[in-house]
Structures are given as structure tokens and as C-alpha cells.
Short mmCIF file of C-alpha atoms in Angstrom, two decimals:
data_model
loop_
_atom_site.label_atom_id
_atom_site.label_comp_id
_atom_site.label_asym_id
_atom_site.label_seq_id
_atom_site.Cartn_x
_atom_site.Cartn_y
_atom_site.Cartn_z
CA MET A 1 -25.03 25.94 -41.79
CA SER A 2 -28.17 27.92 -42.60
CA PRO A 3 -27.91 31.64 -41.87
CA THR A 4 -30.67 31.40 -39.23
CA THR A 5 -28.78 28.81 -37.11
CA PRO A 6 -27.37 30.63 -34.09
CA LEU A 7 -23.72 30.04 -33.21
CA ILE A 8 -24.58 29.80 -29.55
CA LYS A 9 -27.31 27.32 -28.64
CA THR A 10 -29.41 27.85 -25.54
CA PHE A 11 -31.20 25.02 -23.80
CA THR A 12 -31.76 23.65 -20.30
CA ILE A 13 -30.09 20.89 -18.29
CA ASP A 14 -32.15 19.73 -15.30
CA GLY A 15 -34.14 22.95 -15.59
CA LYS A 16 -31.07 25.17 -15.52
CA PRO A 17 -30.68 27.51 -18.54
CA VAL A 18 -27.34 26.89 -20.22
CA SER A 19 -25.61 27.59 -23.53
CA ALA A 20 -23.23 25.76 -25.81
CA THR A 21 -20.98 26.61 -28.73
CA GLU A 22 -21.21 24.59 -31.94
CA ASP A 23 -18.60 22.00 -30.96
CA GLU A 24 -19.59 21.41 -27.33
CA THR A 25 -21.35 18.23 -26.27
CA ILE A 26 -24.09 17.97 -23.68
CA LEU A 27 -21.54 16.47 -21.25
CA ASP A 28 -19.13 19.40 -21.80
CA VAL A 29 -21.84 21.91 -20.97
CA ALA A 30 -23.10 19.90 -17.97
CA ARG A 31 -19.59 19.82 -16.52
CA GLN A 32 -19.10 23.54 -17.07
CA ASN A 33 -22.25 24.06 -15.05
CA GLY A 34 -21.35 21.76 -12.19
CA ILE A 35 -23.76 18.99 -13.23
CA ASP A 36 -22.04 15.65 -12.67
CA ILE A 37 -23.20 13.07 -15.24
CA PRO A 38 -21.77 9.60 -14.49
CA THR A 39 -19.22 8.35 -17.06
CA LEU A 40 -16.74 5.49 -17.34
CA CYS A 41 -15.29 5.36 -20.86
CA ASN A 42 -14.99 9.14 -21.09
CA LEU A 43 -11.71 10.81 -20.18
CA GLU A 44 -10.81 14.44 -20.68
CA GLY A 45 -8.21 14.63 -23.43
CA LEU A 46 -9.41 11.58 -25.38
CA THR A 47 -12.00 11.46 -28.17
CA PRO A 48 -15.38 10.55 -26.67
CA THR A 49 -16.86 7.36 -28.10
CA GLY A 50 -20.08 6.74 -26.17
CA GLN A 51 -19.06 3.15 -25.47
CA CYS A 52 -20.13 2.65 -21.86
CA ARG A 53 -23.59 4.34 -22.17
CA LEU A 54 -23.52 5.50 -18.54
CA CYS A 55 -23.75 9.16 -19.61
CA MET A 56 -27.13 8.68 -21.30
CA VAL A 57 -29.51 11.58 -20.71
CA GLU A 58 -33.18 12.13 -21.51
CA ILE A 59 -34.36 14.68 -24.05
CA GLY A 60 -37.67 16.34 -23.13
CA GLY A 61 -40.52 15.68 -25.55
CA THR A 62 -39.00 12.45 -26.89
CA ASN A 63 -38.68 8.96 -25.49
CA ARG A 64 -35.05 8.80 -26.58
CA MET A 65 -31.98 8.68 -24.44
CA VAL A 66 -28.70 9.89 -25.94
CA PRO A 67 -25.08 9.48 -24.80
CA SER A 68 -24.23 12.98 -23.59
CA CYS A 69 -20.47 12.60 -24.22
CA VAL A 70 -21.00 12.54 -27.99
CA ALA A 71 -24.42 14.18 -28.43
CA LYS A 72 -24.55 17.87 -29.27
CA PRO A 73 -27.46 19.87 -27.87
CA ASP A 74 -30.09 21.56 -30.06
CA GLU A 75 -31.58 24.99 -29.49
CA GLY A 76 -34.37 24.85 -26.92
CA MET A 77 -33.72 21.27 -25.80
CA GLU A 78 -34.79 20.24 -22.32
CA ILE A 79 -32.24 17.75 -21.05
CA VAL A 80 -32.66 15.61 -17.94
CA THR A 81 -29.51 14.01 -16.50
CA ASP A 82 -31.01 12.26 -13.50
CA SER A 83 -34.28 10.34 -13.26
CA GLU A 84 -35.59 7.03 -11.96
CA ARG A 85 -35.39 5.62 -15.48
CA LEU A 86 -31.79 6.77 -16.03
CA LEU A 87 -30.74 5.44 -12.64
CA LYS A 88 -32.35 2.10 -13.47
CA TYR A 89 -30.38 1.79 -16.72
CA ARG A 90 -27.13 3.08 -15.22
CA ARG A 91 -27.34 0.50 -12.45
CA MET A 92 -28.09 -2.16 -15.00
CA ILE A 93 -24.99 -1.20 -17.03
CA VAL A 94 -22.72 -1.35 -13.98
CA GLU A 95 -24.20 -4.67 -12.86
CA LEU A 96 -23.70 -6.15 -16.33
CA LEU A 97 -20.07 -4.98 -16.31
CA PHE A 98 -19.53 -6.74 -12.98
CA SER A 99 -21.26 -9.92 -14.14
CA GLU A 100 -19.35 -10.17 -17.43
CA ARG A 101 -15.84 -10.61 -16.00
CA ASN A 102 -14.15 -11.49 -12.71
CA HIS A 103 -14.07 -8.23 -10.78
CA ILE A 104 -12.95 -9.27 -7.32
CA CYS A 105 -12.33 -5.94 -5.61
CA ALA A 106 -10.89 -7.46 -2.43
CA VAL A 107 -7.80 -8.80 -4.24
CA CYS A 108 -7.47 -6.12 -6.93
CA VAL A 109 -4.41 -3.91 -7.29
CA THR A 110 -6.75 -0.97 -7.93
CA ASN A 111 -9.06 -1.58 -4.95
CA GLY A 112 -10.00 1.84 -3.59
CA HIS A 113 -8.83 3.65 -6.75
CA CYS A 114 -11.16 1.96 -9.25
CA GLU A 115 -13.74 3.89 -11.25
CA LEU A 116 -16.04 0.87 -11.68
CA GLN A 117 -16.02 0.19 -7.94
CA ALA A 118 -16.67 3.86 -7.17
CA MET A 119 -19.47 3.99 -9.76
CA ALA A 120 -21.20 0.98 -8.17
CA GLN A 121 -21.05 2.76 -4.83
CA ARG A 122 -22.30 6.04 -6.30
CA LEU A 123 -25.26 4.37 -7.99
CA GLY A 124 -26.15 2.31 -4.91
CA VAL A 125 -25.29 -1.05 -6.48
CA ASP A 126 -24.92 -3.29 -3.41
CA HIS A 127 -25.36 -6.60 -5.25
CA ILE A 128 -25.44 -7.89 -8.82
CA ARG A 129 -28.81 -9.23 -9.93
CA TYR A 130 -27.42 -11.02 -12.98
CA GLY A 131 -25.60 -14.34 -12.87
CA TYR A 132 -21.82 -14.00 -13.01
CA LEU A 133 -20.34 -15.47 -16.19
CA HIS A 134 -16.90 -16.24 -14.71
CA PRO A 135 -15.05 -16.34 -18.02
CA ARG A 136 -11.51 -17.67 -18.13
CA PHE A 137 -8.74 -15.37 -19.33
CA ARG A 138 -5.01 -15.64 -19.67
CA LEU A 139 -3.02 -12.86 -18.07
CA ASP A 140 -0.28 -11.22 -20.10
CA GLY A 141 2.69 -10.54 -17.85
CA SER A 142 5.28 -10.63 -20.64
CA HIS A 143 6.05 -6.91 -20.47
CA PRO A 144 8.89 -6.11 -18.05
CA ARG A 145 7.02 -3.27 -16.32
CA TYR A 146 3.29 -3.72 -16.90
CA GLU A 147 0.64 -6.42 -17.01
CA VAL A 148 -2.83 -6.98 -18.49
CA ASP A 149 -5.56 -8.74 -16.55
CA HIS A 150 -8.60 -9.09 -18.81
CA ASN A 151 -10.64 -10.27 -15.82
CA ARG A 152 -10.87 -6.63 -14.76
CA CYS A 153 -11.35 -5.02 -18.18
CA ILE A 154 -14.61 -3.17 -18.92
CA LEU A 155 -13.77 -2.56 -22.60
CA CYS A 156 -13.95 1.22 -22.25
CA GLY A 157 -11.28 1.60 -24.93
CA ARG A 158 -9.36 4.35 -23.11
CA CYS A 159 -6.08 2.43 -23.51
CA VAL A 160 -6.71 2.03 -27.23
CA ARG A 161 -7.45 5.73 -27.65
CA VAL A 162 -4.59 7.07 -25.55
CA CYS A 163 -2.10 4.87 -27.39
CA ASP A 164 -3.42 5.97 -30.77
CA GLU A 165 -4.28 9.63 -30.16
CA ILE A 166 -1.71 10.75 -27.60
CA GLU A 167 1.24 8.39 -27.87
CA GLY A 168 0.74 7.83 -31.61
CA ALA A 169 1.78 4.18 -31.42
CA HIS A 170 -1.61 2.41 -31.82
CA THR A 171 -0.22 -0.69 -30.14
CA ARG A 172 -3.61 -1.54 -28.69
CA ASP A 173 -6.87 -2.37 -30.35
CA LEU A 174 -10.04 -4.37 -29.79
CA ARG A 175 -10.74 -7.75 -31.37
CA ASN A 176 -14.01 -9.71 -31.65
CA ARG A 177 -17.41 -8.24 -30.93
CA GLY A 178 -19.94 -8.03 -28.10
CA ILE A 179 -19.19 -10.04 -25.02
CA LYS A 180 -16.18 -11.67 -26.69
CA THR A 181 -14.44 -8.33 -27.27
CA LEU A 182 -10.85 -8.32 -26.06
CA VAL A 183 -8.20 -5.63 -25.80
CA ILE A 184 -5.20 -6.81 -27.79
CA THR A 185 -1.57 -5.80 -28.28
CA ASP A 186 -0.53 -5.42 -31.94
CA PHE A 187 -1.94 -8.42 -33.83
CA ASP A 188 -2.97 -10.17 -30.61
CA GLY A 189 0.60 -10.85 -29.58
CA ARG A 190 2.34 -10.79 -26.23
CA TRP A 191 2.89 -7.30 -24.84
CA GLY A 192 6.53 -7.98 -24.04
CA GLU A 193 7.20 -8.81 -27.68
CA SER A 194 5.42 -5.80 -29.15
CA ALA A 195 7.32 -4.03 -31.94
CA THR A 196 5.24 -0.86 -31.59
CA CYS A 197 4.88 -0.32 -27.81
CA THR A 198 7.05 2.54 -26.57
CA ASN A 199 6.76 1.43 -22.89
CA CYS A 200 5.28 4.84 -22.04
CA GLY A 201 2.66 3.45 -19.62
CA LYS A 202 -0.09 5.88 -20.63
CA CYS A 203 -2.53 3.00 -21.20
CA VAL A 204 -1.89 1.76 -17.65
CA HIS A 205 -2.70 5.11 -16.11
CA VAL A 206 -5.85 5.89 -18.11
CA CYS A 207 -7.31 2.42 -17.39
CA PRO A 208 -10.26 2.95 -15.02
CA THR A 209 -9.86 -0.44 -13.31
CA GLY A 210 -7.06 -2.85 -12.43
CA ALA A 211 -7.01 -4.39 -15.92
CA LEU A 212 -3.78 -2.57 -16.74
CA ALA A 213 -1.33 -2.22 -13.88
CA GLU A 214 2.30 -1.79 -13.04
CA LYS A 215 4.02 -4.99 -12.03
CA GLY A 216 4.91 -5.44 -8.38
CA LYS A 217 1.86 -3.61 -7.05
CA SER A 218 -0.09 -5.41 -4.37
CA VAL A 219 -3.76 -5.08 -3.41
CA ALA A 220 -4.97 -1.46 -3.46
CA GLU A 221 -1.52 -0.11 -4.38
CA MET A 222 -2.19 0.76 -8.03
CA ALA A 223 -3.41 4.36 -7.94
CA LYS A 224 -3.53 5.87 -11.42
CA GLN A 225 -1.83 9.15 -12.36
CA ARG A 226 -3.72 11.04 -15.05
CA HIS A 227 -2.55 14.63 -14.69
CA PHE A 228 -0.33 14.24 -17.77
CA LEU A 229 -3.24 13.87 -20.15
CA PRO A 230 -5.02 17.26 -20.10
CA TYR A 231 -1.56 18.86 -19.93
CA LEU A 232 -0.33 17.10 -23.06
CA VAL A 233 -3.54 17.89 -24.92
CA MET A 234 -3.35 21.55 -23.92
CA ARG A 235 0.28 21.87 -25.00
CA ARG A 236 -0.42 20.28 -28.35
CA LYS A 237 -3.40 22.52 -29.00
CA GLY A 238 -1.14 25.45 -28.13
CA LEU A 239 1.50 24.27 -30.60
CA LYS A 240 -1.01 23.92 -33.42
CA LYS A 241 -2.17 27.52 -33.08
CA MET B 1 -29.62 4.70 16.11
CA THR B 2 -28.10 7.18 18.55
CA SER B 3 -27.00 6.02 21.97
CA GLU B 4 -29.95 7.95 23.53
CA GLU B 5 -32.37 6.13 21.27
CA MET B 6 -30.65 2.93 22.16
CA SER B 7 -30.91 3.41 25.92
CA GLU B 8 -34.56 4.38 25.46
CA LYS B 9 -35.08 1.18 23.52
CA LYS B 10 -33.29 -0.74 26.25
CA ALA B 11 -35.60 0.71 28.91
CA THR B 12 -38.87 0.10 27.08
CA HIS B 13 -38.18 -3.22 25.39
CA LYS B 14 -36.27 -5.14 27.98
CA GLN B 15 -38.62 -8.09 27.68
CA GLU B 16 -38.68 -8.26 23.87
CA LYS B 17 -35.12 -8.82 22.75
CA LEU B 18 -34.68 -9.48 19.06
CA ARG B 19 -33.30 -12.87 18.17
CA LEU B 20 -30.01 -12.52 16.27
CA ALA B 21 -28.07 -15.31 14.57
CA THR B 22 -24.80 -15.27 12.64
CA ILE B 23 -23.12 -17.96 10.57
CA TRP B 24 -20.23 -18.32 8.18
CA LEU B 25 -20.36 -20.51 5.12
CA ASP B 26 -17.63 -20.33 2.42
CA GLY B 27 -15.85 -17.39 4.04
CA CYS B 28 -12.70 -16.70 6.04
CA SER B 29 -14.36 -15.53 9.31
CA GLY B 30 -13.03 -12.03 8.65
CA CYS B 31 -16.52 -10.51 8.72
CA HIS B 32 -17.08 -12.10 12.12
CA MET B 33 -13.74 -10.72 13.32
CA SER B 34 -14.89 -7.29 12.15
CA PHE B 35 -18.19 -7.86 14.01
CA LEU B 36 -16.18 -8.47 17.20
CA ASP B 37 -14.29 -5.25 16.46
CA ILE B 38 -17.37 -3.25 17.41
CA ASP B 39 -15.80 -3.72 20.84
CA GLU B 40 -17.62 -2.28 23.87
CA ARG B 41 -20.68 -1.58 21.75
CA LEU B 42 -21.23 -5.35 21.87
CA ILE B 43 -22.49 -4.78 25.41
CA GLU B 44 -25.06 -2.22 24.20
CA LEU B 45 -26.05 -4.67 21.52
CA SER B 46 -26.42 -7.54 23.96
CA GLU B 47 -29.05 -5.50 25.82
CA LEU B 48 -31.16 -5.37 22.68
CA VAL B 49 -30.62 -8.75 21.05
CA GLU B 50 -30.27 -12.31 22.12
CA MET B 51 -27.59 -14.20 20.22
CA VAL B 52 -29.45 -17.42 19.50
CA PHE B 53 -26.99 -19.02 17.10
CA SER B 54 -23.44 -18.17 16.03
CA PRO B 55 -19.94 -19.59 15.71
CA LEU B 56 -19.33 -17.33 18.72
CA VAL B 57 -21.88 -19.11 20.97
CA ASP B 58 -22.32 -22.77 21.80
CA VAL B 59 -25.54 -23.73 20.03
CA LYS B 60 -25.56 -26.65 17.63
CA VAL B 61 -28.92 -26.41 15.88
CA PHE B 62 -30.15 -23.36 13.99
CA PRO B 63 -33.28 -22.31 15.92
CA GLU B 64 -36.76 -21.33 14.74
CA ASP B 65 -38.12 -17.77 14.71
CA VAL B 66 -34.90 -15.80 14.26
CA ASP B 67 -35.39 -12.08 13.62
CA ILE B 68 -32.05 -11.23 11.98
CA THR B 69 -29.40 -13.57 10.58
CA LEU B 70 -26.04 -12.34 9.33
CA VAL B 71 -24.68 -14.82 6.78
CA GLU B 72 -20.99 -14.51 6.01
CA GLY B 73 -19.46 -16.38 3.09
CA ALA B 74 -20.51 -17.65 -0.32
CA LEU B 75 -22.29 -20.89 -1.12
CA GLY B 76 -19.39 -23.24 -1.77
CA THR B 77 -20.76 -26.70 -0.98
CA GLU B 78 -24.03 -28.61 -0.97
CA GLU B 79 -23.92 -28.36 2.82
CA ASP B 80 -23.79 -24.54 2.62
CA LEU B 81 -26.85 -24.57 0.38
CA HIS B 82 -28.70 -26.94 2.72
CA LYS B 83 -27.89 -24.70 5.71
CA LEU B 84 -28.88 -21.51 3.90
CA LYS B 85 -32.28 -22.88 2.88
CA LYS B 86 -32.96 -23.82 6.50
CA ILE B 87 -31.78 -20.39 7.69
CA ARG B 88 -34.01 -18.65 5.17
CA ALA B 89 -37.03 -20.62 6.30
CA ARG B 90 -36.36 -19.70 9.94
CA THR B 91 -35.29 -16.04 9.57
CA LYS B 92 -37.31 -12.85 9.13
CA THR B 93 -34.47 -10.61 7.90
CA LEU B 94 -31.64 -12.38 6.12
CA VAL B 95 -28.51 -10.26 5.72
CA ALA B 96 -25.79 -11.03 3.16
CA PHE B 97 -22.86 -10.12 5.37
CA GLY B 98 -19.75 -9.11 3.41
CA ASP B 99 -18.51 -9.51 -0.16
CA CYS B 100 -18.35 -13.34 -0.20
CA ALA B 101 -22.05 -13.56 0.67
CA ILE B 102 -22.90 -10.86 -1.91
CA THR B 103 -20.58 -11.58 -4.86
CA ALA B 104 -18.98 -14.95 -3.95
CA ASN B 105 -15.75 -12.90 -3.93
CA ILE B 106 -12.59 -14.95 -3.20
CA PRO B 107 -14.33 -18.35 -3.22
CA SER B 108 -15.56 -17.55 -6.77
CA MET B 109 -11.96 -17.40 -8.02
CA ARG B 110 -12.23 -21.14 -8.63
CA ASN B 111 -15.27 -20.70 -10.86
CA PRO B 112 -13.49 -20.12 -14.19
CA PHE B 113 -11.64 -23.43 -13.73
CA GLY B 114 -14.41 -25.80 -12.60
CA VAL B 115 -14.48 -28.23 -9.67
CA GLU B 116 -12.37 -31.01 -11.18
CA GLU B 117 -9.49 -28.80 -12.25
CA THR B 118 -9.56 -26.89 -8.94
CA LEU B 119 -9.42 -30.05 -6.80
CA LYS B 120 -6.68 -31.48 -8.98
CA ALA B 121 -4.59 -28.32 -8.68
CA VAL B 122 -5.01 -28.16 -4.90
CA TYR B 123 -4.74 -31.84 -3.93
CA LEU B 124 -2.87 -33.66 -6.69
CA ASP B 125 -0.48 -31.31 -8.48
CA LYS B 126 1.75 -31.02 -5.41
CA GLU B 127 4.76 -32.68 -3.91
CA ALA B 128 3.28 -34.52 -0.93
CA LEU B 129 2.73 -37.97 0.54
CA ASN B 130 -0.47 -39.86 -0.21
CA LEU B 131 -1.89 -37.42 -2.76
CA GLN B 132 -5.68 -37.76 -2.92
CA ILE B 133 -8.82 -35.73 -3.33
CA PRO B 134 -10.75 -35.90 -0.04
CA VAL B 135 -14.21 -37.43 -0.40
CA GLU B 136 -15.06 -38.82 3.06
CA SER B 137 -16.75 -36.58 5.64
CA VAL B 138 -16.53 -33.51 3.44
CA PRO B 139 -19.47 -32.02 1.57
CA PRO B 140 -19.24 -32.02 -2.25
CA LEU B 141 -18.38 -28.67 -3.83
CA LEU B 142 -21.06 -26.91 -5.83
CA PRO B 143 -20.08 -26.54 -9.51
CA ARG B 144 -19.53 -22.84 -8.78
CA ALA B 145 -19.25 -20.77 -5.62
CA LEU B 146 -22.39 -18.59 -5.62
CA PRO B 147 -23.71 -15.41 -3.98
CA LEU B 148 -26.50 -16.11 -1.47
CA HIS B 149 -29.12 -14.23 -3.48
CA ASN B 150 -28.67 -16.63 -6.40
CA CYS B 151 -30.42 -19.29 -4.29
CA VAL B 152 -32.58 -17.58 -1.64
CA LYS B 153 -34.18 -14.17 -1.12
CA VAL B 154 -31.78 -11.79 0.63
CA ASP B 155 -33.24 -8.79 2.46
CA VAL B 156 -30.18 -6.63 3.19
CA PHE B 157 -26.69 -6.48 1.66
CA ILE B 158 -23.65 -5.27 3.61
CA PRO B 159 -20.73 -5.02 1.13
CA GLY B 160 -17.13 -4.98 2.29
CA CYS B 161 -14.21 -7.36 2.68
CA PRO B 162 -14.79 -7.17 5.55
CA PRO B 163 -17.36 -4.43 6.27
CA SER B 164 -15.89 -2.14 8.92
CA ALA B 165 -16.97 -2.49 12.54
CA ASP B 166 -18.72 0.90 12.30
CA THR B 167 -20.63 -0.22 9.22
CA ILE B 168 -21.72 -3.42 10.94
CA PHE B 169 -22.79 -1.60 14.09
CA PHE B 170 -24.74 0.98 12.07
CA ALA B 171 -26.44 -1.71 9.99
CA LEU B 172 -27.43 -3.73 13.04
CA SER B 173 -28.64 -0.64 14.90
CA GLU B 174 -30.86 0.31 11.97
CA LEU B 175 -32.22 -3.22 11.65
CA ILE B 176 -32.94 -3.38 15.38
CA ALA B 177 -34.75 -0.05 15.09
CA GLY B 178 -36.88 -1.58 12.33
CA ARG B 179 -35.32 0.40 9.49
CA THR B 180 -33.58 -0.77 6.32
CA PRO B 181 -30.03 0.58 6.53
CA ASN B 182 -28.69 2.70 3.68
CA LEU B 183 -25.04 1.68 3.60
CA MET B 184 -23.71 2.96 0.30
CA ASP B 185 -22.12 6.06 1.84
CA LYS B 186 -20.36 3.82 4.36
CA THR B 187 -19.12 0.81 2.45
CA ARG B 188 -18.57 -0.70 -1.02
CA PHE B 189 -17.34 -3.88 -2.67
CA GLY B 190 -13.77 -4.53 -1.51
CA ALA B 191 -13.97 -1.97 1.33
#
């Protein structure tokens, strides 16, 4: 760091003067200031990865958009979190997520508790302009307590991160690339036969949709409980100090 | 529209009722049941619109010059597609009424498997007498169940499975008043 670089950076978000420390992202600062940037893959307590691209913001003076969950602000930046252009791309992202898999809200265990469904409503997505792909997936119901339905997965990677970073098991990962990406258990085995899974259920509860659910839940019954996550992270930070 | 606005409209436009039609294609009739759930407000509505075609009235042929048509259900068969094209040609404001019309919803659950495998699973892989896939007097299935807007222009979308009675009444009131309803604070996919 050069000696002239200030430790506190000052800049604006939607015209509001704000400041950030060295390690804060644009999203962190926006949230501290009550500015609600839409996100899907982001979850407090997990490393941000910028996967879903919903949190893209505009930087004044450039044509670029950056994912605010991973981008750090610079001194004097003018950041815009809401514009016609951003709304256009955010809608497009949500519509593409719906078109890629078989998200049928009416029969989903997470109907009414789903972050994708709520995001569509928030962004005014009342139909999907793209053709649905209707891929065919096998469900994995081999675990005694939980199940995976890839039809409802948006590949946000929260389950992968929580298993690795919080539980420390790294049972989950992603295979393939692009549209063929799939969340897998161990080396693409059946969940019920996993040698590493601790049956903790954290992946189920951080999942934003009905892709991971407890068995035996019917339509709209699978509300997710996430209060454990910031608590665990806080306690661990406390222990390290 | 408020009830005052509505009674005003009733008084001034008694002679010029809007022509309303409703139909269900590949759907379960649930959206129509929800439409009936607007209860006594149906009477207010009947002062403003004339129901010119619907499963709820006894008219066999879809008429010309319809102002608003609510279409429930996805496109599941060639017959559905044929009907929808006719409806589009004869309707000013075509409304995709409910999730099946908008996303193909439940009917689309056959799409990953294809027509042949679906028919086989439903009609042949069972314990029953005289197993056969019906072909006489039934329209052929489309390769995939489709949302309406994949085949014709849709003017208004009312998400929900089904949309609530209040949502339907609000949407219709706005359309009758000549406005495009903003429904996203009232309903969503799967509502």
C-alpha cells in the first residue's frame, strides 16, 4: 500500500456519500447504508463468489458493471445500484435461471419461501421470454433425511461453500461447466452413501430454492432456517481473536 | 377501480358493455374457480361486461370482436393451439390467466420425458384391462406443453396457481378501466 492511500475510502452509492474500510465490498457498504442490492448466491457468513451476477452495479464514468459482492470500492467512485440497464440485465438473469431448469413453483416444497421466486416478483418478472429447456434430471433421495432435486437448482454454490467453509466436510462440489454444471456429492456418488457427509443439513438450509429439502415436506412446507450461520461465523471469529 | 368509479362507469356506459370471454386449455379449471370466488363482485362485473364466451356460459363458438379474453391453461394439444390462434385473431386484449398459461406449469412436467414416454407411462405401464393409447376423438399432444406467449402475442400476464380472487378482480377492473394492471405486488408464480 502506498503511503498516500487512505485507509478509509469515501465514495457515493446512488448519490449518497458513504465510506468503506479496506476489506469492505460495495455490497457490504450498501447494506450498512440501507441500500438493498438484489442478490441470490450471496449469503452472510459465506465467502462471496459473484456467481449469480444479480448484484452488478454501475461505476460512474465507465461503461463497466461490476459484481458488488466481490468488488471493492475506490476513492471517489460514483456507484449506481439501480437503473433501467441494471434492471434489464437482472430480469434477464432471473428469466434465464427459470428457463434453464424445471422450476414449477406450484408444486415446489419451497413455494412461498423461495429466493428465486421472490426475486422474480421483486424485479417484475411476470413471464419468461426465453424458451424453457426442460432438461431431465434424476433426483437423489438416497439420504435418509434429505433430498436433492436438480430441477430446482440455480447453481449458486451456497451448499458447496457452507459444507466446505462452515462444516469443513467439503462433501459437495460442482462438476461440468456452463449449462451442464451440476452440484455433486463426493465424486458424483449417491448422497446416502457419502463417506464425508456429516448429515448436518446446513446445505439444505442455505439453499435458496427447493433444490435441497428435508424429506417428507409437502408443497410450500420447506421454509429454510438460516439463523445459525451468522452466529457460527461470529463465534468462530471471536475464538480466533 | 374503486366501487365509486365503478358505479360511475355503470351509470355512464350502460350501453357499451365490454365483451369478455374466458376459456381453459391445458389447465385444471382452478383459475376459473378462483374467478368465481370473486363472489358478489361478479354482479358488479356483470354490469360492466358481457360474458360472450366461457365454460361458464352456454356458447359453442368463439365470437368475433371480443375485448378481453382470459385464457387459462397451457398449450397441450394441437386443438389448444388451433383455438388460441382463433382467440388471438378475435380478441383485443389477450390475458394469460394463471401459471399454466404463463409458464406451462404442471402440464410442462411431461416435457422432459417427451410425448411417447409420457403416453406409455400413463396408458400402458399399468395394471388394467385393454391397455391402449387413445387416438380416436382426442387431439394429438404437442411435443411439449407450451406457455401461450410462445405461440401468440400475450398482452397481460396474471401469475398465480391460481391467482387469488382479489388479484383477478383487480386485474379485470383495471382492464375494464382501460389501464394495464400492475400485479407484481399482488401475485407471483406459484401464488
